[in-house]
PDB file of C-alpha atoms in Angstrom:
ATOM      1  CA  UNK C  14      82.044 -15.849-107.799  1.00 49.00           C
ATOM      2  CA  UNK C  15      84.665 -13.075-107.138  1.00 52.00           C
ATOM      3  CA  UNK C  16      86.430 -11.539-110.134  1.00 50.00           C
ATOM      4  CA  UNK C  17      90.134 -11.899-110.072  1.00 47.00           C
ATOM      5  CA  UNK C  18      92.267  -8.725-110.874  1.00 52.00           C
ATOM      6  CA  UNK C  19      96.108  -9.212-110.864  1.00 49.00           C
ATOM      7  CA  UNK C  20      97.896  -6.784-108.854  1.00 52.00           C
ATOM      8  CA  UNK C  21     100.494  -4.455-110.444  1.00 47.00           C
ATOM      9  CA  UNK C  22     103.958  -5.386-109.468  1.00 50.00           C
ATOM     10  CA  UNK C  23     105.305  -3.429-106.471  1.00 49.00           C
ATOM     11  CA  UNK C  24     108.438  -2.339-108.236  1.00 52.00           C
ATOM     12  CA  UNK C  25     106.514  -0.882-111.314  1.00 54.00           C
ATOM     13  CA  UNK C  26     104.175   1.004-109.023  1.00 53.00           C
ATOM     14  CA  UNK C  27     107.046   2.605-107.106  1.00 52.00           C
ATOM     15  CA  UNK C  28     108.881   3.475-110.277  1.00 51.00           C
ATOM     16  CA  UNK C  29     105.747   5.133-111.706  1.00 48.00           C
ATOM     17  CA  UNK C  30     105.222   6.977-108.423  1.00 47.00           C
ATOM     18  CA  UNK C  31     108.815   8.269-108.541  1.00 46.00           C
ATOM     19  CA  UNK C  32     108.495   9.462-112.229  1.00 44.00           C
ATOM     20  CA  UNK C  33     105.269  11.475-111.435  1.00 46.00           C
ATOM     21  CA  UNK C  34     106.849  13.054-108.344  1.00 47.00           C
ATOM     22  CA  UNK C  35     109.852  14.169-110.394  1.00 42.00           C
ATOM     23  CA  UNK C  36     107.841  15.367-113.415  1.00 45.00           C
ATOM     24  CA  UNK C  37     107.851  18.790-112.185  1.00 47.00           C
ATOM     25  CA  UNK C  38     111.623  18.940-111.387  1.00 45.00           C
ATOM     26  CA  UNK C  39     113.218  17.595-114.442  1.00 47.00           C
ATOM     27  CA  UNK C  40     113.042  18.176-118.130  1.00 43.00           C
ATOM     28  CA  UNK C  41     114.388  16.064-120.996  1.00 49.00           C
ATOM     29  CA  UNK C  42     114.597  18.986-123.402  1.00 48.00           C
ATOM     30  CA  UNK C  43     117.236  21.794-123.323  1.00 60.00           C
ATOM     31  CA  UNK C  44     116.148  24.847-121.354  1.00 70.00           C
ATOM     32  CA  UNK C  45     115.471  27.775-123.640  1.00 69.00           C
ATOM     33  CA  UNK C  46     117.490  30.940-123.303  1.00 75.00           C
ATOM     34  CA  UNK C  47     115.896  34.041-121.683  1.00 81.00           C
ATOM     35  CA  UNK C  48     116.047  35.841-125.163  1.00 90.00           C
ATOM     36  CA  UNK C  49     116.900  35.161-128.779  1.00 95.00           C
ATOM     37  CA  UNK C  50     119.470  37.465-130.396  1.00 96.00           C
ATOM     38  CA  UNK C  51     119.487  38.812-133.960  1.00 96.00           C
ATOM     39  CA  UNK C  52     121.344  41.540-136.043  1.00 96.00           C
ATOM     40  CA  UNK C  53     119.910  44.536-137.733  1.00 94.00           C
ATOM     41  CA  UNK C  54     121.032  46.760-140.627  1.00 92.00           C
ATOM     42  CA  UNK C  55     122.211  50.295-140.010  1.00 91.00           C
ATOM     43  CA  UNK C  56     121.219  51.015-143.453  1.00 79.00           C
ATOM     44  CA  UNK C  57     117.811  49.407-144.075  1.00 77.00           C
ATOM     45  CA  UNK C  58     115.886  49.774-147.215  1.00 72.00           C
ATOM     46  CA  UNK C  59     113.259  52.451-147.166  1.00 70.00           C
ATOM     47  CA  UNK C  60     109.697  51.257-146.687  1.00 73.00           C
ATOM     48  CA  UNK C  61     107.694  51.565-149.755  1.00 61.00           C
ATOM     49  CA  UNK C  62     110.657  51.948-151.998  1.00 67.00           C
ATOM     50  CA  UNK C  63     109.926  50.913-155.609  1.00 63.00           C
ATOM     51  CA  UNK C  64     112.478  48.828-157.529  1.00 62.00           C
ATOM     52  CA  UNK C  65     112.374  47.286-160.993  1.00 62.00           C
ATOM     53  CA  UNK C  66     114.731  45.125-162.821  1.00 60.00           C
ATOM     54  CA  UNK C  67     113.716  46.916-165.918  1.00 56.00           C
ATOM     55  CA  UNK C  68     115.687  50.039-164.832  1.00 59.00           C
ATOM     56  CA  UNK C  69     118.085  48.836-162.214  1.00 75.00           C
ATOM     57  CA  UNK C  70     120.703  46.082-162.184  1.00 81.00           C
ATOM     58  CA  UNK C  71     120.046  42.903-160.293  1.00 87.00           C
ATOM     59  CA  UNK C  72     121.917  40.636-158.032  1.00 91.00           C
ATOM     60  CA  UNK C  73     121.456  37.346-156.244  1.00 92.00           C
ATOM     61  CA  UNK C  74     122.949  37.133-152.666  1.00 93.00           C
ATOM     62  CA  UNK C  75     123.377  33.508-151.639  1.00 94.00           C
ATOM     63  CA  UNK C  76     123.594  32.248-148.185  1.00 96.00           C
ATOM     64  CA  UNK C  77     127.381  31.909-147.405  1.00 97.00           C
ATOM     65  CA  UNK C  78     128.937  28.656-146.549  1.00 97.00           C
ATOM     66  CA  UNK C  79     130.155  28.258-142.919  1.00 97.00           C
ATOM     67  CA  UNK C  80     132.350  25.857-140.817  1.00 95.00           C
ATOM     68  CA  UNK C  81     130.752  23.550-138.228  1.00 95.00           C
ATOM     69  CA  UNK C  82     131.378  26.081-135.534  1.00 94.00           C
ATOM     70  CA  UNK C  83     128.938  28.511-137.185  1.00 96.00           C
ATOM     71  CA  UNK C  84     126.397  26.020-138.357  1.00 96.00           C
ATOM     72  CA  UNK C  85     124.265  26.228-135.219  1.00 95.00           C
ATOM     73  CA  UNK C  86     122.822  29.230-133.343  1.00 96.00           C
ATOM     74  CA  UNK C  87     125.338  29.736-130.517  1.00 95.00           C
ATOM     75  CA  UNK C  88     128.028  32.357-130.366  1.00 96.00           C
ATOM     76  CA  UNK C  89     131.519  30.809-130.744  1.00 96.00           C
ATOM     77  CA  UNK C  90     134.413  32.032-128.494  1.00 96.00           C
ATOM     78  CA  UNK C  91     137.849  31.358-129.812  1.00 95.00           C
ATOM     79  CA  UNK C  92     139.899  30.575-126.569  1.00 93.00           C
ATOM     80  CA  UNK C  93     143.098  29.810-128.277  1.00 91.00           C
ATOM     81  CA  UNK C  94     144.452  28.463-131.636  1.00 89.00           C
ATOM     82  CA  UNK C  95     142.741  25.042-131.034  1.00 90.00           C
ATOM     83  CA  UNK C  96     139.829  25.490-128.698  1.00 93.00           C
ATOM     84  CA  UNK C  97     136.403  26.961-129.079  1.00 94.00           C
ATOM     85  CA  UNK C  98     133.808  27.593-126.373  1.00 94.00           C
ATOM     86  CA  UNK C  99     130.365  29.338-126.686  1.00 95.00           C
ATOM     87  CA  UNK C 100     128.934  32.281-124.930  1.00 94.00           C
ATOM     88  CA  UNK C 101     126.668  31.189-122.010  1.00 92.00           C
ATOM     89  CA  UNK C 102     122.924  31.668-122.478  1.00 91.00           C
ATOM     90  CA  UNK C 103     123.345  33.100-126.058  1.00 94.00           C
ATOM     91  CA  UNK C 104     121.471  31.955-128.969  1.00 95.00           C
ATOM     92  CA  UNK C 105     120.613  33.518-132.332  1.00 97.00           C
ATOM     93  CA  UNK C 106     117.158  33.379-133.654  1.00 96.00           C
ATOM     94  CA  UNK C 107     118.544  31.676-136.653  1.00 96.00           C
ATOM     95  CA  UNK C 108     121.898  30.563-137.940  1.00 97.00           C
ATOM     96  CA  UNK C 109     124.633  33.470-138.507  1.00 97.00           C
ATOM     97  CA  UNK C 110     124.910  32.667-142.171  1.00 97.00           C
ATOM     98  CA  UNK C 111     121.176  33.477-142.819  1.00 97.00           C
ATOM     99  CA  UNK C 112     121.157  36.513-140.683  1.00 97.00           C
ATOM    100  CA  UNK C 113     124.453  37.820-142.471  1.00 98.00           C
ATOM    101  CA  UNK C 114     122.860  37.083-145.863  1.00 96.00           C
ATOM    102  CA  UNK C 115     119.791  39.140-145.083  1.00 95.00           C
ATOM    103  CA  UNK C 116     122.014  41.913-143.684  1.00 96.00           C
ATOM    104  CA  UNK C 117     123.964  41.984-146.966  1.00 96.00           C
ATOM    105  CA  UNK C 118     120.723  42.183-148.966  1.00 93.00           C
ATOM    106  CA  UNK C 119     119.427  45.306-147.036  1.00 93.00           C
ATOM    107  CA  UNK C 120     122.805  46.985-147.284  1.00 95.00           C
ATOM    108  CA  UNK C 121     123.486  46.248-151.059  1.00 94.00           C
ATOM    109  CA  UNK C 122     120.029  47.434-151.895  1.00 92.00           C
ATOM    110  CA  UNK C 123     120.484  50.739-149.956  1.00 91.00           C
ATOM    111  CA  UNK C 124     124.082  51.387-151.037  1.00 92.00           C
ATOM    112  CA  UNK C 125     124.047  50.233-154.713  1.00 89.00           C
ATOM    113  CA  UNK C 126     120.464  50.559-155.867  1.00 86.00           C
ATOM    114  CA  UNK C 127     120.617  46.913-157.154  1.00 89.00           C
ATOM    115  CA  UNK C 128     117.480  44.834-156.992  1.00 86.00           C
ATOM    116  CA  UNK C 129     118.247  41.810-154.927  1.00 86.00           C
ATOM    117  CA  UNK C 130     116.545  38.700-156.316  1.00 85.00           C
ATOM    118  CA  UNK C 131     115.900  35.257-155.040  1.00 74.00           C
ATOM    119  CA  UNK C 132     117.474  32.221-156.694  1.00 70.00           C
ATOM    120  CA  UNK C 133     114.292  31.367-158.564  1.00 63.00           C
ATOM    121  CA  UNK C 134     113.876  35.016-159.779  1.00 64.00           C
ATOM    122  CA  UNK C 135     117.539  35.038-160.942  1.00 58.00           C
ATOM    123  CA  UNK C 136     116.736  32.440-163.512  1.00 60.00           C
ATOM    124  CA  UNK C 137     114.367  34.693-165.228  1.00 59.00           C
ATOM    125  CA  UNK C 138     116.717  37.849-164.946  1.00 59.00           C
ATOM    126  CA  UNK C 139     120.399  36.864-164.707  1.00 66.00           C
ATOM    127  CA  UNK C 140     122.425  39.495-163.148  1.00 79.00           C
ATOM    128  CA  UNK C 141     125.387  39.635-160.694  1.00 89.00           C
ATOM    129  CA  UNK C 142     125.836  36.786-158.195  1.00 91.00           C
ATOM    130  CA  UNK C 143     127.465  37.038-154.832  1.00 95.00           C
ATOM    131  CA  UNK C 144     128.450  34.003-152.816  1.00 95.00           C
ATOM    132  CA  UNK C 145     131.217  33.156-150.345  1.00 97.00           C
ATOM    133  CA  UNK C 146     132.060  31.921-146.997  1.00 98.00           C
ATOM    134  CA  UNK C 147     131.434  33.354-143.521  1.00 98.00           C
ATOM    135  CA  UNK C 148     134.809  32.629-142.024  1.00 97.00           C
ATOM    136  CA  UNK C 149     134.163  34.145-138.549  1.00 97.00           C
ATOM    137  CA  UNK C 150     131.199  35.390-136.673  1.00 98.00           C
ATOM    138  CA  UNK C 151     132.210  35.143-132.985  1.00 97.00           C
ATOM    139  CA  UNK C 152     134.368  36.354-130.196  1.00 97.00           C
ATOM    140  CA  UNK C 153     138.145  36.307-129.858  1.00 96.00           C
ATOM    141  CA  UNK C 154     138.670  35.780-126.243  1.00 95.00           C
ATOM    142  CA  UNK C 155     142.396  36.709-126.212  1.00 93.00           C
ATOM    143  CA  UNK C 156     141.812  40.234-127.803  1.00 95.00           C
ATOM    144  CA  UNK C 157     138.263  40.591-126.523  1.00 96.00           C
ATOM    145  CA  UNK C 158     136.829  41.526-129.871  1.00 97.00           C
ATOM    146  CA  UNK C 159     133.937  40.504-131.867  1.00 98.00           C
ATOM    147  CA  UNK C 160     135.311  39.329-135.139  1.00 98.00           C
ATOM    148  CA  UNK C 161     133.294  39.038-138.549  1.00 98.00           C
ATOM    149  CA  UNK C 162     135.199  37.854-141.632  1.00 98.00           C
ATOM    150  CA  UNK C 163     133.758  37.007-145.051  1.00 98.00           C
ATOM    151  CA  UNK C 164     135.373  35.709-148.191  1.00 98.00           C
ATOM    152  CA  UNK C 165     133.298  37.081-151.066  1.00 97.00           C
ATOM    153  CA  UNK C 166     133.045  35.655-154.633  1.00 96.00           C
ATOM    154  CA  UNK C 167     131.393  37.954-157.176  1.00 95.00           C
ATOM    155  CA  UNK C 168     130.300  37.322-160.802  1.00 91.00           C
ATOM    156  CA  UNK C 169     129.436  40.652-162.256  1.00 86.00           C
ATOM    157  CA  UNK C 170     126.201  40.590-164.317  1.00 75.00           C
ATOM    158  CA  UNK C 171     126.436  38.360-167.451  1.00 68.00           C
ATOM    159  CA  UNK C 172     130.278  37.901-167.294  1.00 71.00           C
ATOM    160  CA  UNK C 173     131.986  34.635-166.468  1.00 78.00           C
ATOM    161  CA  UNK C 174     134.740  36.350-164.550  1.00 85.00           C
ATOM    162  CA  UNK C 175     134.827  35.711-160.802  1.00 91.00           C
ATOM    163  CA  UNK C 176     136.082  38.409-158.467  1.00 94.00           C
ATOM    164  CA  UNK C 177     137.188  37.281-154.968  1.00 96.00           C
ATOM    165  CA  UNK C 178     138.031  39.390-151.835  1.00 97.00           C
ATOM    166  CA  UNK C 179     138.138  39.005-148.275  1.00 98.00           C
ATOM    167  CA  UNK C 180     136.417  41.410-145.681  1.00 98.00           C
ATOM    168  CA  UNK C 181     136.712  41.674-142.014  1.00 98.00           C
ATOM    169  CA  UNK C 182     135.937  43.997-139.010  1.00 98.00           C
ATOM    170  CA  UNK C 183     136.615  43.703-135.317  1.00 98.00           C
ATOM    171  CA  UNK C 184     134.771  45.489-132.513  1.00 98.00           C
ATOM    172  CA  UNK C 185     135.894  45.479-128.858  1.00 98.00           C
ATOM    173  CA  UNK C 186     133.826  43.587-126.294  1.00 95.00           C
ATOM    174  CA  UNK C 187     134.027  44.752-122.701  1.00 89.00           C
ATOM    175  CA  UNK C 188     132.173  41.823-121.256  1.00 91.00           C
ATOM    176  CA  UNK C 189     131.714  38.533-123.043  1.00 94.00           C
ATOM    177  CA  UNK C 190     128.027  37.819-122.479  1.00 95.00           C
ATOM    178  CA  UNK C 191     124.993  37.376-124.545  1.00 95.00           C
ATOM    179  CA  UNK C 192     124.008  41.084-124.962  1.00 95.00           C
ATOM    180  CA  UNK C 193     127.527  42.547-125.205  1.00 96.00           C
ATOM    181  CA  UNK C 194     128.640  39.931-127.757  1.00 97.00           C
ATOM    182  CA  UNK C 195     125.499  40.325-130.043  1.00 97.00           C
ATOM    183  CA  UNK C 196     125.813  44.195-129.983  1.00 97.00           C
ATOM    184  CA  UNK C 197     129.559  43.949-130.928  1.00 98.00           C
ATOM    185  CA  UNK C 198     128.881  41.346-133.593  1.00 98.00           C
ATOM    186  CA  UNK C 199     126.021  43.368-135.037  1.00 98.00           C
ATOM    187  CA  UNK C 200     128.358  46.413-135.341  1.00 98.00           C
ATOM    188  CA  UNK C 201     131.098  44.302-136.898  1.00 98.00           C
ATOM    189  CA  UNK C 202     128.710  42.661-139.251  1.00 98.00           C
ATOM    190  CA  UNK C 203     127.317  45.978-140.591  1.00 98.00           C
ATOM    191  CA  UNK C 204     130.983  47.197-141.180  1.00 98.00           C
ATOM    192  CA  UNK C 205     131.592  44.197-143.189  1.00 98.00           C
ATOM    193  CA  UNK C 206     128.262  44.442-145.134  1.00 97.00           C
ATOM    194  CA  UNK C 207     129.126  48.072-146.026  1.00 97.00           C
ATOM    195  CA  UNK C 208     132.478  47.049-147.507  1.00 97.00           C
ATOM    196  CA  UNK C 209     131.038  44.278-149.481  1.00 97.00           C
ATOM    197  CA  UNK C 210     128.186  46.597-150.835  1.00 96.00           C
ATOM    198  CA  UNK C 211     130.809  49.144-151.931  1.00 96.00           C
ATOM    199  CA  UNK C 212     132.785  46.344-153.619  1.00 96.00           C
ATOM    200  CA  UNK C 213     129.675  45.248-155.435  1.00 93.00           C
ATOM    201  CA  UNK C 214     128.704  48.796-156.425  1.00 86.00           C
ATOM    202  CA  UNK C 215     132.050  49.686-157.992  1.00 73.00           C
TER     203      UNK C 215
END
């Protein structure tokens, strides 16, 4: 007696064959950019530098709040008052708010001598607290400038008084592409970080 094996439907076999032949041509995941971008401090903390809250004032620097345009890892371009695009093939290694908070930490450490603490460390050693909103971290297409703007809120040490101040910097961008935009934003972000650090250190 011969065993009976049902044949696969012709349509299913053709669909499977088509899918296999296309597997090398299509991708269901977004194509990664050729490089990831970051910013670096022009005043980094010295390697091996000792710091102690016993002899130096402390501060907690919180990750700033952002609008939806800055919540991701792309570089926004303000086309006009109501339209935003993004720089092609440009992506930060992490969201701008975290990059800027880390830059602030390095700059404040170097320019003020304060010990920057994490939120958990702050509970054991209350000091100053810096928070705020990163209002702009992108390109203005009309003026061809990289614009960084930060609204800072500062509680100085054990006081209950909140000081607020807006900081901003603009740097020209010759070509709005990944490398040119990142370099200009890095420069503008460092200028703002210096302004904030000098405000904190007063």
